Structure formats: C-alpha cells, structure tokens
PDB file of C-alpha atoms and ligand atoms in Angstrom:
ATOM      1  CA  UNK A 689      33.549 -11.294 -56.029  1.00 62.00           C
ATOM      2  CA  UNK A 690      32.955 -11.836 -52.382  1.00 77.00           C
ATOM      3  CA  UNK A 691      36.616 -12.965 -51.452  1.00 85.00           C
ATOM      4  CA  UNK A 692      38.601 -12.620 -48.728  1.00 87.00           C
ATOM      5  CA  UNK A 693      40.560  -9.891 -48.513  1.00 88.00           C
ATOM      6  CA  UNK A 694      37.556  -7.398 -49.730  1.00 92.00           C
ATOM      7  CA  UNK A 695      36.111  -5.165 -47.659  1.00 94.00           C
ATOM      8  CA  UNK A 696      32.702  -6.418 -48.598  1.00 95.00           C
ATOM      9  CA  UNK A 697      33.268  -9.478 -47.224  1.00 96.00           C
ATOM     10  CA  UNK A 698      33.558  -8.605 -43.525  1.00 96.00           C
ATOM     11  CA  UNK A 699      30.810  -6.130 -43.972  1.00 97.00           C
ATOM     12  CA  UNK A 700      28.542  -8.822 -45.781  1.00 96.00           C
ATOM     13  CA  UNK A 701      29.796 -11.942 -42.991  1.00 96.00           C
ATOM     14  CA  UNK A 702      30.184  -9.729 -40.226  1.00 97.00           C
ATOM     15  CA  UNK A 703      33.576 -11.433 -39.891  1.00 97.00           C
ATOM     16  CA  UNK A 704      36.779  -9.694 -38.424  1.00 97.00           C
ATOM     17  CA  UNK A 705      37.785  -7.134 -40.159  1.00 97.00           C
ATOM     18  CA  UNK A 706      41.652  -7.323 -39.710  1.00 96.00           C
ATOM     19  CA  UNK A 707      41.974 -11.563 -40.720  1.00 95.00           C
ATOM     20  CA  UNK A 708      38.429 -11.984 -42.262  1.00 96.00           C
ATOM     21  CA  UNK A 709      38.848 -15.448 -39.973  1.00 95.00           C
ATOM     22  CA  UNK A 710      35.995 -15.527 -38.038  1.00 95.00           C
ATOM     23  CA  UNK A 711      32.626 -13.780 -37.191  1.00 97.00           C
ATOM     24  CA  UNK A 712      32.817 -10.880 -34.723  1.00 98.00           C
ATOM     25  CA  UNK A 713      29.000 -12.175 -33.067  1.00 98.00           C
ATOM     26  CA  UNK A 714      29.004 -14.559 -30.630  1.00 97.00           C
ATOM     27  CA  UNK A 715      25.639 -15.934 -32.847  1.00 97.00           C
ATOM     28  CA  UNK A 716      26.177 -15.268 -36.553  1.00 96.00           C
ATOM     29  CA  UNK A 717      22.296 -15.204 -36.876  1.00 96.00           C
ATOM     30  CA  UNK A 718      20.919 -11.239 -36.634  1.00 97.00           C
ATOM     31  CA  UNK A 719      17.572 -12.596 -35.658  1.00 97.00           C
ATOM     32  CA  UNK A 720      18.899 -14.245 -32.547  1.00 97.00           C
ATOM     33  CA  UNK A 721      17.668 -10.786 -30.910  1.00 96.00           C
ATOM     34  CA  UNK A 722      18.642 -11.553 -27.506  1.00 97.00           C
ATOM     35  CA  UNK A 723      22.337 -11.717 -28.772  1.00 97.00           C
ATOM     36  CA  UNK A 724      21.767  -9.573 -31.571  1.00 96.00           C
ATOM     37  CA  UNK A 725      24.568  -6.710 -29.624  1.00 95.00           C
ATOM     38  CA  UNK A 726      26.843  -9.833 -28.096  1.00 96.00           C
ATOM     39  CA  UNK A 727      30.563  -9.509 -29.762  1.00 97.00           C
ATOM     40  CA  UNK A 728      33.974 -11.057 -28.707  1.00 97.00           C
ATOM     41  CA  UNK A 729      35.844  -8.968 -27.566  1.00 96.00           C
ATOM     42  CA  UNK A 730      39.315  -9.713 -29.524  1.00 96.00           C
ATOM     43  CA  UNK A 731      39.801 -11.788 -32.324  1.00 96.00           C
ATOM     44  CA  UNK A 732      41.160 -14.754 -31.343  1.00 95.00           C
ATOM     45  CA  UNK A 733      42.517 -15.551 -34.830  1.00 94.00           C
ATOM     46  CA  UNK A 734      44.726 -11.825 -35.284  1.00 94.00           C
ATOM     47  CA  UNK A 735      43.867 -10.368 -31.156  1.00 95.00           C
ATOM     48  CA  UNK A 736      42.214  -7.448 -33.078  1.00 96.00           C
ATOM     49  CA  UNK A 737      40.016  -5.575 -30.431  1.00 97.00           C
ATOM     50  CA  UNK A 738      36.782  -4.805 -32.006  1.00 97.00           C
ATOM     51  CA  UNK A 739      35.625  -2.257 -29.548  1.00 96.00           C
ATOM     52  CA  UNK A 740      38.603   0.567 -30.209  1.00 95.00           C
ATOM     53  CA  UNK A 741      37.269   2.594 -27.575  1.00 94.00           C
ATOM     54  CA  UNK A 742      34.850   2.731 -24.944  1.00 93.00           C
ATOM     55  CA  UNK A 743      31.209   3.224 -27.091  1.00 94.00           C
ATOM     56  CA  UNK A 744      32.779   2.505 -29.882  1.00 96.00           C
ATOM     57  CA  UNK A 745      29.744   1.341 -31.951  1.00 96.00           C
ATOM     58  CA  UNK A 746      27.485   4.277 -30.843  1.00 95.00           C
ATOM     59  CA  UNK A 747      29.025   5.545 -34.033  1.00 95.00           C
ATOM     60  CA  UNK A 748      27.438   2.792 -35.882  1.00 97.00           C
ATOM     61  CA  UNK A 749      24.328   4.707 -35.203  1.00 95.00           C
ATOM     62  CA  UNK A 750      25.139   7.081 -38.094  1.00 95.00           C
ATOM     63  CA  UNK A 751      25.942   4.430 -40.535  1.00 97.00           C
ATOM     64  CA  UNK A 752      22.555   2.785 -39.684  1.00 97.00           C
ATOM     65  CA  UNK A 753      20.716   6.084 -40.544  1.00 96.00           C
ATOM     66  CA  UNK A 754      22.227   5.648 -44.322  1.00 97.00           C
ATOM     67  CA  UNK A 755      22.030   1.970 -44.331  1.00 98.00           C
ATOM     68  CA  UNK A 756      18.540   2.184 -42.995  1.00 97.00           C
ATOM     69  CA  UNK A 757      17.367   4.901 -45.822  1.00 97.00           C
ATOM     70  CA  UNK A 758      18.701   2.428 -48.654  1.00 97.00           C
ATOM     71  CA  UNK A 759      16.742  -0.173 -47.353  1.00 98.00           C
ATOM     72  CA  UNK A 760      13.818   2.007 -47.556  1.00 98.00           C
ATOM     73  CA  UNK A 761      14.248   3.405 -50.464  1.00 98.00           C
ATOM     74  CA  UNK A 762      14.483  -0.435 -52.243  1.00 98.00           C
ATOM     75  CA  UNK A 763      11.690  -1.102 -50.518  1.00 98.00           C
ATOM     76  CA  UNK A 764       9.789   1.777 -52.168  1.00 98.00           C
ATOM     77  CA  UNK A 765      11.370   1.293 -55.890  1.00 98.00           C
ATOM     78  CA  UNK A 766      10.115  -2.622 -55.068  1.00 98.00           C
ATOM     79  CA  UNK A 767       6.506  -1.745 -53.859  1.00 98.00           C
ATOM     80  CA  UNK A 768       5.604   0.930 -56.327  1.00 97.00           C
ATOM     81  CA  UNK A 769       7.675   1.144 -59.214  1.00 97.00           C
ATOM     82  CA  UNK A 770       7.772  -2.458 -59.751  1.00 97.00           C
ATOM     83  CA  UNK A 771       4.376  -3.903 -58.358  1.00 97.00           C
ATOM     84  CA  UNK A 772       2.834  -0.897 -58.969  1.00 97.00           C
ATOM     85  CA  UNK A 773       1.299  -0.467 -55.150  1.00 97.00           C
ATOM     86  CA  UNK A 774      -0.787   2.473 -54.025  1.00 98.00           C
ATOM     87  CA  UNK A 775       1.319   5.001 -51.886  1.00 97.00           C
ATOM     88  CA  UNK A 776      -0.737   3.884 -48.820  1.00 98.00           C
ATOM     89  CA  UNK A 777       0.476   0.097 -49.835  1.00 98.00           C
ATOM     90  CA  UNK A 778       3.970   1.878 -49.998  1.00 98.00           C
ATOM     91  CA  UNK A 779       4.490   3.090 -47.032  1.00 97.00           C
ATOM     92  CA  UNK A 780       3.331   0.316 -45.011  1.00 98.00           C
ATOM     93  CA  UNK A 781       5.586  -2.293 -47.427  1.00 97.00           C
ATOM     94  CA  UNK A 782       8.436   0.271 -46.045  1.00 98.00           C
ATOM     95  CA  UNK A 783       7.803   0.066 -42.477  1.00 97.00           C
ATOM     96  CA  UNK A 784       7.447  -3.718 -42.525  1.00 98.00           C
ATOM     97  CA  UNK A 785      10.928  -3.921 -44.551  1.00 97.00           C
ATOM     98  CA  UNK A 786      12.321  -1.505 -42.026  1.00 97.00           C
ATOM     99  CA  UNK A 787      11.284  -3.738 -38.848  1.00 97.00           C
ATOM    100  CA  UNK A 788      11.459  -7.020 -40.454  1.00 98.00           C
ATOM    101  CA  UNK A 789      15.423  -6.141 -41.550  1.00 97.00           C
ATOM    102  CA  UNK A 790      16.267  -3.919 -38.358  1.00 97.00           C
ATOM    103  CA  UNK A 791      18.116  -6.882 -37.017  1.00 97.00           C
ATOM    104  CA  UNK A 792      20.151  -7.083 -40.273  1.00 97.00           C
ATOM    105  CA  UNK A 793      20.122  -3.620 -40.778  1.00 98.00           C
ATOM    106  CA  UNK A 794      22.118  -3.010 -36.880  1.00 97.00           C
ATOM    107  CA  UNK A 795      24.496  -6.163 -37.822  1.00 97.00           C
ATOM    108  CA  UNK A 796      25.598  -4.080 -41.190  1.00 97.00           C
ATOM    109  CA  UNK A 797      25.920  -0.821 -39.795  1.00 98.00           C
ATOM    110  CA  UNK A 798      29.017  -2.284 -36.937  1.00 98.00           C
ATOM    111  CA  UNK A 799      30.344  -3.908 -39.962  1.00 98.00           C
ATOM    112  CA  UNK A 800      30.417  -0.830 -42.080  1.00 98.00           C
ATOM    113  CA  UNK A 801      31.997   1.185 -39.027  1.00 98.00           C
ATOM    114  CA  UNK A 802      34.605  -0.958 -37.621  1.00 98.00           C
ATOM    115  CA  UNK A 803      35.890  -1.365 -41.686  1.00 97.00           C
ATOM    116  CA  UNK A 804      36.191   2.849 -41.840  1.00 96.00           C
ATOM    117  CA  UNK A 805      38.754   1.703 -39.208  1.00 97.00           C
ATOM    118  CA  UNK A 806      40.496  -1.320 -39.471  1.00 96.00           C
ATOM    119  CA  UNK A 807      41.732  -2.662 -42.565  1.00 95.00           C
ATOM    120  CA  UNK A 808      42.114  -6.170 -43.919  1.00 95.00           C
ATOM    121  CA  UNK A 809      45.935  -7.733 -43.620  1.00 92.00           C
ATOM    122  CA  UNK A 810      47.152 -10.714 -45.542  1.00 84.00           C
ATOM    123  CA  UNK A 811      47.838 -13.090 -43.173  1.00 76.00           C
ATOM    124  CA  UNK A 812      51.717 -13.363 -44.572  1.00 69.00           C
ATOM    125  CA  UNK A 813      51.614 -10.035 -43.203  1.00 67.00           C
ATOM    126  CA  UNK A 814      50.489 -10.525 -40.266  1.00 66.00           C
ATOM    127  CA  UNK A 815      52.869 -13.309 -39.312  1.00 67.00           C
ATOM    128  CA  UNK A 816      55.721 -10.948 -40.539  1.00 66.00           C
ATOM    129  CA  UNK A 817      54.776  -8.171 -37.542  1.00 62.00           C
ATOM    130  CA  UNK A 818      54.795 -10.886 -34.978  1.00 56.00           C
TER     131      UNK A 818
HETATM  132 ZN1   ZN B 797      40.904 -11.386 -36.817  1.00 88.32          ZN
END
C-alpha cells in the first residue's frame, strides 16, 4: 500500500512531495527537537522548493489542529473504550499522547500541507519537462 507515487507516502516519510526521493528534514527523526523545524530548502533530487512562499508552513498550523484532535480522540477510544479507564485516567492518557506525539504530530501536519500543494510526478515525467 505504502508505494511511491501515493500521497501517503510523503505524508507518512516526510519525503518530497514532487519525486518521493528523499526526506524534506535535514534529521528524519521528529524527536531530534532541536532540528525538529530544520528543512532543505529545494529538493536536490527534482529542485522542488518546499517553502512556496515566505511562512509557508504557518498554514500547517491548521492541519495540526485536525491532526492533533485525531490523535486525541484515539487516545480516548484507547484509554476508555478499550481499557476501560476512569475519565480522570482519560484525560491525562490524552495529554501525555498529545505531548509525547507533538513532535510527530508537527512533522505530519507540513507533510499534509505541502501535499494540498504539490503533487507527486513520475519521474519519466519529470525528465520529459527538462
Ligand atoms: Zn524531489
């Protein structure tokens, strides 16, 4: 399923979203905090600029709001309809998921954005526009 050439690929590897080549981060790891916001700046497979415009990613802000909620909301289907936890055990299972996956959380919301905007192109494709 995760090929290539799918969307859910780049979002998933946080790879470029044009060529699906190589990562975006300049440290794949999420966790790395201190580089947790470090990109490339072009692709240096397919020259693909990443940051379209000047605060590009602020945008990514909204996607993190939905991609934040789902998190949440597994977190709660986990913790109390599955283990059966009190609501107080709940909440505080939620807020742990929330911190403990921020990292990833901020990683898949620039994926999600940049792929609203740029589309994958077979490479054959690619090699035709040069
Ligand atoms: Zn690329």
């Amino acid at each position: 399923m995760l090929k290539k050439g799918n969307k859910l690929y780049s979002i998933l590897t946080g790879s470029c979203p044009k060529c699906h080549e190589e990562s975006m981060y300049t440290n794949k790891n999420p966790y790395a905090i201190s580089q947790l916001f470090k990109m490339h700046e072009r692709c240096s497979t397919c020259d693909t600029k990443y940051k379209i415009e000047p605060s590009f990613f602020y945008g990514a802000m909204y996607v993190s709001y939905a991609v934040g909620i789902a998190f949440a909301v597994a977190a709660f289907v986990i913790a109390f309809l599955i283990i059966g936890a009190s609501l107080v055990n709940t909440f505080i299972a939620i807020v742990l998921t929330m911190i403990v996956f921020m990292p990833v959380i901020i990683r898949l919301s620039r994926n999600i954005w940049i792929n609203f905007f740029i589309s994958y192109e077979k490479k054959e494709i690619r090699s035709q526009l040069e």
